[in-house]
mmCIF file of C-alpha atoms in Angstrom:
data_model
loop_
_atom_site.group_PDB
_atom_site.id
_atom_site.type_symbol
_atom_site.label_atom_id
_atom_site.label_comp_id
_atom_site.label_asym_id
_atom_site.label_seq_id
_atom_site.Cartn_x
_atom_site.Cartn_y
_atom_site.Cartn_z
ATOM 1 C CA ARG A 1 26.827 -26.761 -3.720
ATOM 2 C CA ALA A 2 28.000 -24.698 -0.252
ATOM 3 C CA HIS A 3 25.203 -22.535 -0.148
ATOM 4 C CA LEU A 4 22.554 -25.353 -0.408
ATOM 5 C CA CYS A 5 24.482 -27.135 2.362
ATOM 6 C CA VAL A 6 24.612 -23.897 4.646
ATOM 7 C CA GLY A 7 21.204 -23.336 4.014
ATOM 8 C CA ARG A 8 19.854 -26.843 5.299
ATOM 9 C CA ALA A 9 22.498 -26.450 8.232
ATOM 10 C CA LEU A 10 20.615 -23.411 9.146
ATOM 11 C CA GLU A 11 17.240 -24.982 9.039
ATOM 12 C CA ARG A 12 18.404 -27.891 11.344
ATOM 13 C CA ILE A 13 19.626 -25.268 13.883
ATOM 14 C CA TYR A 14 16.920 -23.032 13.846
ATOM 15 C CA ILE A 15 13.983 -25.412 13.450
ATOM 16 C CA GLY A 16 10.862 -23.193 14.302
ATOM 17 C CA ARG A 17 13.204 -19.925 14.800
ATOM 18 C CA GLU A 18 13.618 -19.402 10.554
ATOM 19 C CA LEU A 19 12.277 -16.075 11.012
ATOM 20 C CA GLU A 20 15.619 -15.363 13.508
ATOM 21 C CA VAL A 21 18.068 -16.158 10.313
ATOM 22 C CA LEU A 22 15.372 -15.471 7.399
ATOM 23 C CA ASP A 23 17.680 -13.068 5.276
ATOM 24 C CA LEU A 24 20.707 -15.999 5.647
ATOM 25 C CA LEU A 25 18.188 -18.586 4.721
ATOM 26 C CA ALA A 26 16.752 -16.773 1.584
ATOM 27 C CA HIS A 27 20.509 -15.487 0.436
ATOM 28 C CA HIS A 28 21.913 -19.157 0.631
ATOM 29 C CA PHE A 29 18.991 -21.024 -0.701
ATOM 30 C CA ASP A 30 18.263 -18.020 -3.921
ATOM 31 C CA SER A 31 22.381 -18.746 -4.636
ATOM 32 C CA SER A 32 21.156 -22.914 -4.827
ATOM 33 C CA ASP A 33 19.309 -25.079 -6.833
ATOM 34 C CA ASP A 34 16.711 -26.086 -4.100
ATOM 35 C CA HIS A 35 14.235 -24.003 -6.009
ATOM 36 C CA SER A 36 11.301 -24.859 -3.520
ATOM 37 C CA ALA A 37 13.300 -23.559 -0.686
ATOM 38 C CA ALA A 38 14.340 -20.757 -2.367
ATOM 39 C CA LEU A 39 11.235 -19.679 -3.354
ATOM 40 C CA ARG A 40 9.662 -20.096 0.184
ATOM 41 C CA TYR A 41 12.158 -18.309 1.847
ATOM 42 C CA GLY A 42 12.547 -15.373 -0.893
ATOM 43 C CA LEU A 43 8.795 -14.482 -0.821
ATOM 44 C CA GLN A 44 8.719 -14.833 2.981
ATOM 45 C CA ALA A 45 12.023 -12.052 3.064
ATOM 46 C CA ALA A 46 9.836 -9.918 0.144
ATOM 47 C CA ARG A 47 6.677 -10.003 2.342
ATOM 48 C CA ARG A 48 9.062 -8.573 5.611
ATOM 49 C CA ALA A 49 10.769 -6.070 3.407
ATOM 50 C CA ALA A 50 7.582 -4.735 2.060
ATOM 51 C CA GLU A 51 6.035 -4.086 5.794
ATOM 52 C CA THR A 52 8.841 -2.603 6.966
ATOM 53 C CA TRP A 53 9.031 -0.174 3.751
ATOM 54 C CA ALA A 54 12.671 -1.506 2.450
ATOM 55 C CA ASN A 55 10.596 -1.246 -1.097
ATOM 56 C CA THR A 56 13.888 -1.808 -2.931
ATOM 57 C CA LEU A 57 14.587 -4.758 -1.064
ATOM 58 C CA ALA A 58 11.142 -6.375 -1.306
ATOM 59 C CA LEU A 59 11.313 -5.787 -5.453
ATOM 60 C CA ARG A 60 14.409 -7.339 -5.553
ATOM 61 C CA TRP A 61 12.916 -10.619 -3.675
ATOM 62 C CA TYR A 62 9.573 -10.157 -5.618
ATOM 63 C CA GLY A 63 12.013 -10.416 -9.383
ATOM 64 C CA ARG A 64 13.970 -13.161 -7.598
ATOM 65 C CA ALA A 65 10.821 -15.155 -7.084
ATOM 66 C CA LEU A 66 9.369 -14.314 -10.289
ATOM 67 C CA ASP A 67 12.575 -15.442 -12.389
ATOM 68 C CA ARG A 68 13.022 -18.477 -10.832
ATOM 69 C CA LEU A 69 9.202 -19.436 -11.030
ATOM 70 C CA ALA A 70 9.757 -18.791 -14.933
ATOM 71 C CA ILE A 71 12.070 -21.258 -14.811
ATOM 72 C CA CYS A 72 10.447 -23.723 -13.004
ATOM 73 C CA ALA A 73 7.161 -23.366 -14.979
ATOM 74 C CA THR A 74 8.812 -24.902 -18.264
ATOM 75 C CA ASP A 75 9.048 -28.043 -15.901
ATOM 76 C CA PRO A 76 7.368 -28.185 -12.700
ATOM 77 C CA SER A 77 8.398 -31.777 -12.006
ATOM 78 C CA ALA A 78 11.933 -31.110 -12.082
ATOM 79 C CA TRP A 79 11.996 -28.530 -9.465
ATOM 80 C CA VAL A 80 10.442 -30.909 -6.681
ATOM 81 C CA ASP A 81 12.418 -33.481 -4.928
ATOM 82 C CA ALA A 82 10.972 -35.992 -2.346
ATOM 83 C CA ALA A 83 11.666 -33.853 0.479
ATOM 84 C CA GLU A 84 9.760 -31.070 -1.032
ATOM 85 C CA SER A 85 6.785 -33.048 -2.327
ATOM 86 C CA ALA A 86 6.505 -34.018 1.720
ATOM 87 C CA ARG A 87 5.834 -30.556 2.608
ATOM 88 C CA GLY A 88 3.038 -30.271 0.113
ATOM 89 C CA ALA A 89 5.185 -28.422 -3.260
ATOM 90 C CA GLY A 90 3.685 -29.191 -6.520
ATOM 91 C CA PRO A 91 2.285 -27.435 -9.415
ATOM 92 C CA ASP A 92 -0.809 -25.759 -7.453
ATOM 93 C CA LEU A 93 1.953 -24.362 -4.808
ATOM 94 C CA LEU A 94 3.684 -22.925 -7.878
ATOM 95 C CA LEU A 95 0.664 -21.060 -9.006
ATOM 96 C CA ILE A 96 0.139 -19.917 -5.539
ATOM 97 C CA TRP A 97 3.536 -18.403 -5.325
ATOM 98 C CA ARG A 98 3.230 -17.005 -8.675
ATOM 99 C CA VAL A 99 0.418 -15.313 -7.773
ATOM 100 C CA GLU A 100 1.892 -13.956 -4.269
ATOM 101 C CA ALA A 101 4.499 -12.875 -6.324
ATOM 102 C CA ILE A 102 3.073 -10.875 -8.863
ATOM 103 C CA GLU A 103 0.725 -9.352 -6.366
ATOM 104 C CA GLY A 104 3.388 -8.680 -3.695
ATOM 105 C CA GLN A 105 5.613 -6.959 -6.655
ATOM 106 C CA ALA A 106 2.215 -4.765 -7.719
ATOM 107 C CA SER A 107 1.271 -3.454 -4.480
ATOM 108 C CA VAL A 108 5.413 -2.243 -3.687
ATOM 109 C CA GLN A 109 5.137 -0.462 -7.186
ATOM 110 C CA ALA A 110 2.067 1.227 -6.294
ATOM 111 C CA ALA A 111 3.327 2.643 -3.104
ATOM 112 C CA ILE A 112 6.332 3.950 -4.599
ATOM 113 C CA GLY A 113 4.438 5.546 -7.489
ATOM 114 C CA ARG A 114 5.083 2.978 -10.157
ATOM 115 C CA THR A 115 0.984 2.515 -11.198
ATOM 116 C CA ASP A 116 1.312 1.336 -14.689
ATOM 117 C CA GLU A 117 3.095 -1.296 -13.420
ATOM 118 C CA ALA A 118 1.258 -2.117 -10.159
ATOM 119 C CA VAL A 119 -1.889 -1.717 -12.698
ATOM 120 C CA ARG A 120 -0.477 -4.843 -15.085
ATOM 121 C CA GLY A 121 0.628 -6.823 -12.293
ATOM 122 C CA TYR A 122 -3.020 -6.795 -10.553
ATOM 123 C CA GLU A 123 -4.524 -7.578 -14.082
ATOM 124 C CA GLU A 124 -2.151 -10.376 -14.243
ATOM 125 C CA ALA A 125 -2.905 -11.818 -10.690
ATOM 126 C CA LEU A 126 -6.544 -11.491 -11.344
ATOM 127 C CA GLN A 127 -6.590 -13.536 -14.517
ATOM 128 C CA LEU A 128 -4.505 -16.326 -12.963
ATOM 129 C CA VAL A 129 -7.048 -16.319 -9.789
ATOM 130 C CA LYS A 130 -10.183 -16.205 -11.938
ATOM 131 C CA GLY A 131 -9.136 -19.575 -13.662
ATOM 132 C CA SER A 132 -8.387 -21.534 -10.345
ATOM 133 C CA VAL A 133 -10.415 -22.780 -8.029
ATOM 134 C CA LEU A 134 -7.177 -23.034 -5.465
ATOM 135 C CA PHE A 135 -8.383 -19.237 -4.411
ATOM 136 C CA GLU A 136 -11.383 -18.002 -2.424
ATOM 137 C CA THR A 137 -13.698 -15.399 -3.998
ATOM 138 C CA SER A 138 -12.113 -12.619 -1.192
ATOM 139 C CA ARG A 139 -8.933 -13.165 -2.840
ATOM 140 C CA ARG A 140 -10.711 -11.970 -5.798
ATOM 141 C CA ALA A 141 -12.452 -9.467 -4.539
ATOM 142 C CA GLY A 142 -9.267 -8.090 -2.899
ATOM 143 C CA LEU A 143 -7.507 -8.001 -6.318
ATOM 144 C CA GLN A 144 -10.012 -6.126 -7.822
ATOM 145 C CA ARG A 145 -9.818 -3.763 -4.671
ATOM 146 C CA LYS A 146 -6.146 -2.969 -5.139
ATOM 147 C CA LEU A 147 -6.364 -2.956 -9.393
ATOM 148 C CA ALA A 148 -8.967 -0.002 -8.192
ATOM 149 C CA ILE A 149 -7.058 1.539 -6.190
ATOM 150 C CA ALA A 150 -3.950 1.415 -8.135
ATOM 151 C CA LEU A 151 -6.114 2.809 -11.104
ATOM 152 C CA HIS A 152 -7.730 5.513 -8.605
ATOM 153 C CA ASP A 153 -4.203 6.674 -8.326
ATOM 154 C CA ARG A 154 -3.569 7.067 -12.129
ATOM 155 C CA GLY A 155 -6.393 9.097 -12.606
ATOM 156 C CA ASP A 156 -8.515 6.786 -14.411
ATOM 157 C CA LEU A 157 -11.569 7.035 -11.925
ATOM 158 C CA ALA A 158 -13.886 5.195 -14.456
ATOM 159 C CA ALA A 159 -11.927 2.110 -14.806
ATOM 160 C CA ALA A 160 -11.764 2.135 -10.931
ATOM 161 C CA GLN A 161 -15.061 2.249 -10.477
ATOM 162 C CA ALA A 162 -16.045 -0.627 -12.740
ATOM 163 C CA ALA A 163 -12.891 -2.833 -10.995
ATOM 164 C CA LEU A 164 -14.598 -1.734 -7.837
ATOM 165 C CA GLU A 165 -18.511 -2.708 -8.880
ATOM 166 C CA GLN A 166 -17.098 -6.314 -10.063
ATOM 167 C CA GLY A 167 -15.468 -6.600 -6.788
ATOM 168 C CA LEU A 168 -18.626 -5.787 -4.568
ATOM 169 C CA ALA A 169 -20.743 -8.216 -6.916
ATOM 170 C CA ILE A 170 -18.429 -11.065 -5.542
ATOM 171 C CA VAL A 171 -19.098 -10.326 -2.143
ATOM 172 C CA GLU A 172 -22.564 -8.855 -1.957
ATOM 173 C CA GLY A 173 -24.388 -9.658 1.147
ATOM 174 C CA ARG A 174 -21.375 -11.087 3.013
ATOM 175 C CA VAL A 175 -19.829 -9.366 6.342
ATOM 176 C CA CYS A 176 -16.045 -9.583 5.751
ATOM 177 C CA PRO A 177 -13.093 -7.373 5.578
ATOM 178 C CA GLU A 178 -13.339 -6.849 1.654
ATOM 179 C CA ALA A 179 -17.265 -6.082 1.767
ATOM 180 C CA GLY A 180 -15.771 -3.374 4.007
ATOM 181 C CA ARG A 181 -13.050 -2.168 2.416
ATOM 182 C CA LEU A 182 -14.945 -2.319 -1.187
ATOM 183 C CA HIS A 183 -17.942 -0.033 0.454
ATOM 184 C CA VAL A 184 -15.210 2.427 1.771
ATOM 185 C CA TRP A 185 -13.599 2.634 -1.563
ATOM 186 C CA SER A 186 -16.775 3.351 -3.220
ATOM 187 C CA GLY A 187 -17.467 6.237 -1.022
ATOM 188 C CA LEU A 188 -13.663 7.183 -1.848
ATOM 189 C CA LEU A 189 -14.564 7.632 -5.795
ATOM 190 C CA ARG A 190 -17.976 9.594 -5.089
ATOM 191 C CA PHE A 191 -16.190 11.971 -2.872
ATOM 192 C CA ARG A 192 -14.064 12.408 -5.784
ATOM 193 C CA ARG A 193 -17.072 13.042 -8.228
ATOM 194 C CA GLY A 194 -18.322 15.447 -5.435
ATOM 195 C CA GLU A 195 -21.577 13.334 -4.506
ATOM 196 C CA LEU A 196 -20.949 13.580 -0.963
ATOM 197 C CA ALA A 197 -24.198 12.682 0.446
ATOM 198 C CA GLN A 198 -23.849 9.371 -1.227
ATOM 199 C CA ALA A 199 -19.774 8.908 -0.274
ATOM 200 C CA LEU A 200 -20.800 9.409 3.162
ATOM 201 C CA ALA A 201 -23.575 6.856 3.087
ATOM 202 C CA ALA A 202 -21.035 4.264 1.248
ATOM 203 C CA CYS A 203 -18.254 4.960 4.053
ATOM 204 C CA GLU A 204 -20.287 4.383 6.922
ATOM 205 C CA GLU A 205 -21.674 1.698 5.126
ATOM 206 C CA GLY A 206 -18.063 0.252 5.263
ATOM 207 C CA ILE A 207 -17.854 1.216 9.130
ATOM 208 C CA ALA A 208 -20.568 -0.621 10.173
ATOM 209 C CA ILE A 209 -19.342 -3.883 8.340
ATOM 210 C CA LEU A 210 -15.698 -3.364 9.292
ATOM 211 C CA SER A 211 -17.032 -2.458 13.427
ATOM 212 C CA GLN A 212 -18.259 -5.940 13.381
ATOM 213 C CA ILE A 213 -14.643 -7.506 12.457
ATOM 214 C CA ASP A 214 -11.249 -7.360 14.087
ATOM 215 C CA SER A 215 -9.753 -4.936 11.633
ATOM 216 C CA LEU A 216 -7.830 -1.960 12.746
ATOM 217 C CA GLN A 217 -6.519 -0.361 9.365
ATOM 218 C CA ASP A 218 -9.535 -1.100 7.536
ATOM 219 C CA LEU A 219 -11.607 0.925 10.220
ATOM 220 C CA ALA A 220 -8.959 3.621 10.239
ATOM 221 C CA GLN A 221 -8.875 4.366 6.800
ATOM 222 C CA ALA A 222 -12.952 4.258 6.713
ATOM 223 C CA HIS A 223 -12.598 7.045 9.556
ATOM 224 C CA ASN A 224 -9.927 8.855 7.474
ATOM 225 C CA LEU A 225 -12.245 9.255 4.839
ATOM 226 C CA GLN A 226 -15.373 10.129 6.826
ATOM 227 C CA GLY A 227 -13.451 12.773 8.203
ATOM 228 C CA LEU A 228 -12.477 13.743 4.290
ATOM 229 C CA ILE A 229 -16.203 13.867 3.538
ATOM 230 C CA TYR A 230 -17.220 15.753 6.708
ATOM 231 C CA ARG A 231 -14.434 18.400 5.646
ATOM 232 C CA ASN A 232 -15.795 19.129 2.332
ATOM 233 C CA MET A 233 -19.173 19.274 4.015
ATOM 234 C CA GLY A 234 -17.958 22.260 6.169
ATOM 235 C CA GLU A 235 -18.270 19.842 9.564
ATOM 236 C CA SER A 236 -14.809 21.016 11.018
ATOM 237 C CA GLY A 237 -15.934 19.201 14.257
ATOM 238 C CA PRO A 238 -16.857 15.833 13.195
ATOM 239 C CA ALA A 239 -13.897 16.013 10.682
ATOM 240 C CA ILE A 240 -11.591 16.660 13.570
ATOM 241 C CA LEU A 241 -13.170 13.465 15.424
ATOM 242 C CA ALA A 242 -12.968 11.324 12.432
ATOM 243 C CA HIS A 243 -9.411 11.747 11.413
ATOM 244 C CA GLU A 244 -8.239 11.662 15.309
ATOM 245 C CA ARG A 245 -10.214 8.173 15.571
ATOM 246 C CA SER A 246 -7.761 7.146 12.173
ATOM 247 C CA MET A 247 -4.763 8.153 13.644
ATOM 248 C CA ALA A 248 -5.340 6.159 16.800
ATOM 249 C CA LEU A 249 -6.538 3.217 14.906
ATOM 250 C CA TYR A 250 -3.714 3.280 12.479
ATOM 251 C CA GLU A 251 -1.361 3.979 15.824
ATOM 252 C CA ALA A 252 -2.649 0.829 17.195
ATOM 253 C CA ALA A 253 -2.399 -1.173 14.005
ATOM 254 C CA GLY A 254 1.439 0.156 13.390
ATOM 255 C CA ASP A 255 0.422 1.293 9.968
ATOM 256 C CA SER A 256 2.748 4.447 9.074
ATOM 257 C CA ALA A 257 1.660 5.123 5.765
ATOM 258 C CA GLY A 258 -1.895 5.185 7.106
ATOM 259 C CA LEU A 259 -1.035 7.524 9.946
ATOM 260 C CA GLU A 260 0.916 9.805 7.598
ATOM 261 C CA ARG A 261 -2.317 10.050 5.837
ATOM 262 C CA ALA A 262 -4.951 10.794 8.653
ATOM 263 C CA THR A 263 -2.024 13.310 9.828
ATOM 264 C CA SER A 264 -2.251 15.118 6.956
ATOM 265 C CA ASN A 265 -5.837 15.286 6.780
ATOM 266 C CA LEU A 266 -6.196 16.461 10.006
ATOM 267 C CA GLY A 267 -3.494 18.954 9.516
ATOM 268 C CA CYS A 268 -6.036 20.443 6.611
ATOM 269 C CA VAL A 269 -8.717 20.795 8.786
ATOM 270 C CA TYR A 270 -6.847 22.794 11.133
ATOM 271 C CA GLN A 271 -5.308 24.980 8.021
ATOM 272 C CA ASP A 272 -9.139 25.330 7.200
ATOM 273 C CA LEU A 273 -9.594 27.182 10.657
ATOM 274 C CA SER A 274 -6.514 29.136 10.599
ATOM 275 C CA ARG A 275 -4.972 27.179 13.503
ATOM 276 C CA TRP A 276 -1.655 27.547 11.863
ATOM 277 C CA SER A 277 0.645 26.087 14.868
ATOM 278 C CA GLU A 278 -1.683 22.565 15.273
ATOM 279 C CA ALA A 279 -1.607 22.694 11.117
ATOM 280 C CA LEU A 280 2.235 22.805 10.856
ATOM 281 C CA ARG A 281 2.664 20.371 13.615
ATOM 282 C CA HIS A 282 0.443 17.669 11.802
ATOM 283 C CA PHE A 283 2.455 18.638 8.269
ATOM 284 C CA GLU A 284 5.684 17.896 10.116
ATOM 285 C CA ARG A 285 4.745 14.709 10.987
ATOM 286 C CA SER A 286 3.161 13.919 7.999
ATOM 287 C CA ALA A 287 6.375 14.784 6.362
ATOM 288 C CA GLY A 288 8.521 12.472 8.703
ATOM 289 C CA LEU A 289 6.275 9.763 8.385
ATOM 290 C CA ALA A 290 6.261 10.001 4.295
ATOM 291 C CA GLU A 291 9.936 9.981 4.212
ATOM 292 C CA ARG A 292 9.906 7.086 6.404
ATOM 293 C CA THR A 293 7.633 4.807 4.147
ATOM 294 C CA GLY A 294 9.029 6.250 0.787
ATOM 295 C CA GLU A 295 6.086 6.875 -0.694
ATOM 296 C CA ALA A 296 7.055 9.804 -3.143
ATOM 297 C CA TRP A 297 3.207 10.994 -4.086
ATOM 298 C CA ARG A 298 3.074 11.364 -0.321
ATOM 299 C CA GLN A 299 6.410 13.199 0.073
ATOM 300 C CA ALA A 300 5.346 15.462 -2.397
ATOM 301 C CA ALA A 301 2.350 16.097 -1.018
ATOM 302 C CA ALA A 302 3.622 17.027 2.588
ATOM 303 C CA ALA A 303 5.760 19.233 0.852
ATOM 304 C CA ILE A 304 3.072 21.317 -0.610
ATOM 305 C CA ASN A 305 1.506 21.461 2.791
ATOM 306 C CA LEU A 306 4.536 22.589 4.492
ATOM 307 C CA GLY A 307 5.343 25.438 1.931
ATOM 308 C CA GLU A 308 1.774 26.716 2.428
ATOM 309 C CA ILE A 309 1.967 27.485 5.988
ATOM 310 C CA TYR A 310 5.183 28.786 5.586
ATOM 311 C CA ARG A 311 4.272 31.228 3.265
ATOM 312 C CA ARG A 312 1.164 32.379 5.204
ATOM 313 C CA GLN A 313 3.395 32.688 8.374
ATOM 314 C CA GLY A 314 5.770 34.760 6.040
ATOM 315 C CA ASP A 315 8.576 32.654 5.844
ATOM 316 C CA LEU A 316 9.176 32.658 2.304
ATOM 317 C CA GLY A 317 12.428 31.090 1.977
ATOM 318 C CA ARG A 318 11.551 27.601 3.648
ATOM 319 C CA ALA A 319 8.384 27.842 1.483
ATOM 320 C CA ILE A 320 9.906 27.802 -1.584
ATOM 321 C CA ALA A 321 12.476 25.348 -0.704
ATOM 322 C CA SER A 322 9.247 23.414 0.275
ATOM 323 C CA TYR A 323 7.700 23.649 -3.238
ATOM 324 C CA GLU A 324 10.999 23.401 -4.913
ATOM 325 C CA ARG A 325 11.223 20.118 -3.213
ATOM 326 C CA ALA A 326 7.868 18.795 -4.491
ATOM 327 C CA ARG A 327 8.112 20.099 -7.865
ATOM 328 C CA GLN A 328 11.850 18.027 -7.802
ATOM 329 C CA ILE A 329 9.678 14.640 -6.930
ATOM 330 C CA GLY A 330 6.632 15.542 -9.353
ATOM 331 C CA GLU A 331 9.012 15.565 -12.069
ATOM 332 C CA ALA A 332 10.918 12.471 -11.189
ATOM 333 C CA PHE A 333 7.667 10.162 -10.561
ATOM 334 C CA GLY A 334 5.413 11.700 -13.210
ATOM 335 C CA PHE A 335 3.130 13.360 -11.121
ATOM 336 C CA PRO A 336 1.671 16.012 -12.877
ATOM 337 C CA GLU A 337 -0.800 17.379 -10.463
ATOM 338 C CA ALA A 338 1.708 17.574 -7.895
ATOM 339 C CA THR A 339 4.260 19.392 -10.204
ATOM 340 C CA GLY A 340 1.569 21.687 -11.283
ATOM 341 C CA MET A 341 0.817 22.532 -7.770
ATOM 342 C CA ALA A 342 4.035 23.078 -6.707
ATOM 343 C CA LEU A 343 4.790 25.500 -9.546
ATOM 344 C CA MET A 344 1.561 27.346 -9.098
ATOM 345 C CA ASP A 345 2.726 28.029 -5.367
ATOM 346 C CA LEU A 346 6.382 28.878 -6.413
ATOM 347 C CA GLY A 347 4.880 31.582 -8.701
ATOM 348 C CA ALA A 348 2.642 32.890 -6.225
ATOM 349 C CA SER A 349 5.758 32.846 -3.515
ATOM 350 C CA HIS A 350 7.796 34.577 -5.810
ATOM 351 C CA LEU A 351 5.157 37.701 -6.598
#
């Protein structure tokens, strides 16, 4: 009862400024029997933690929300009092919160390499969204895209392509963020299959859509892919320009994860050109960003990239240390590709 009283007192004192004490509100209501307030503030706390890459904290809050939602689902009317009914609480909001919690949890799991769990989460969220009129079609398309990304990261490219095609069918003919994102990801899958001309066409179709919309992160991702495609076509000049454009957009958007990827990719272009100091500078920045975001796969990739530059510069001690770090991350998180690359590079360093 004390937690409930403190929580409601904080609401009165900080009315209109709840974000200033969000962690306290989430904590006190989470320890109370006011389910609706606990869910509102708990999900806000989870979103904020995820946005700042506090992944463990985000998973904790999403898990707490899902636990409470499971209790509430047994008798939705029991947790809605008169005050919460006035704020719009009810079975519909219960479903909206459930989808948000499942989707948010899956996004964090995907970011830290727990792709199997992420795939299951996105599939569950899609089933809930498909069977309800509460969600816009763009939300369903977005979930299809996120599922495709998780499947891609798991190495299941055929299933990823199928998920993308379902998403594109939902937004066909529309100029909206999801249409642009889905075209960009379609370009990425074509790129993975070596279909470079088709990949560039799909990517630039996405850029054309996203350029009409105020969506910095999406446009940044599109230009990053554009740079990758140009690099694989052997066109280093356009590749550098595309990655620099991507980095500037990611920085403007405050997206550390995206900035890490664009920075790493630009480092690879400089590596191709044997411009070692520029490559090293970008790979070092990439490694620092990967540590900040906590993305295990990206940490492994950064370590491999650094090891390659150190080895080419004759600094075998630092090269071996970098490869060993990549191997450890790969084994700890079940990334066979990273583990294999690290072991191969370790062998080459010991020759």
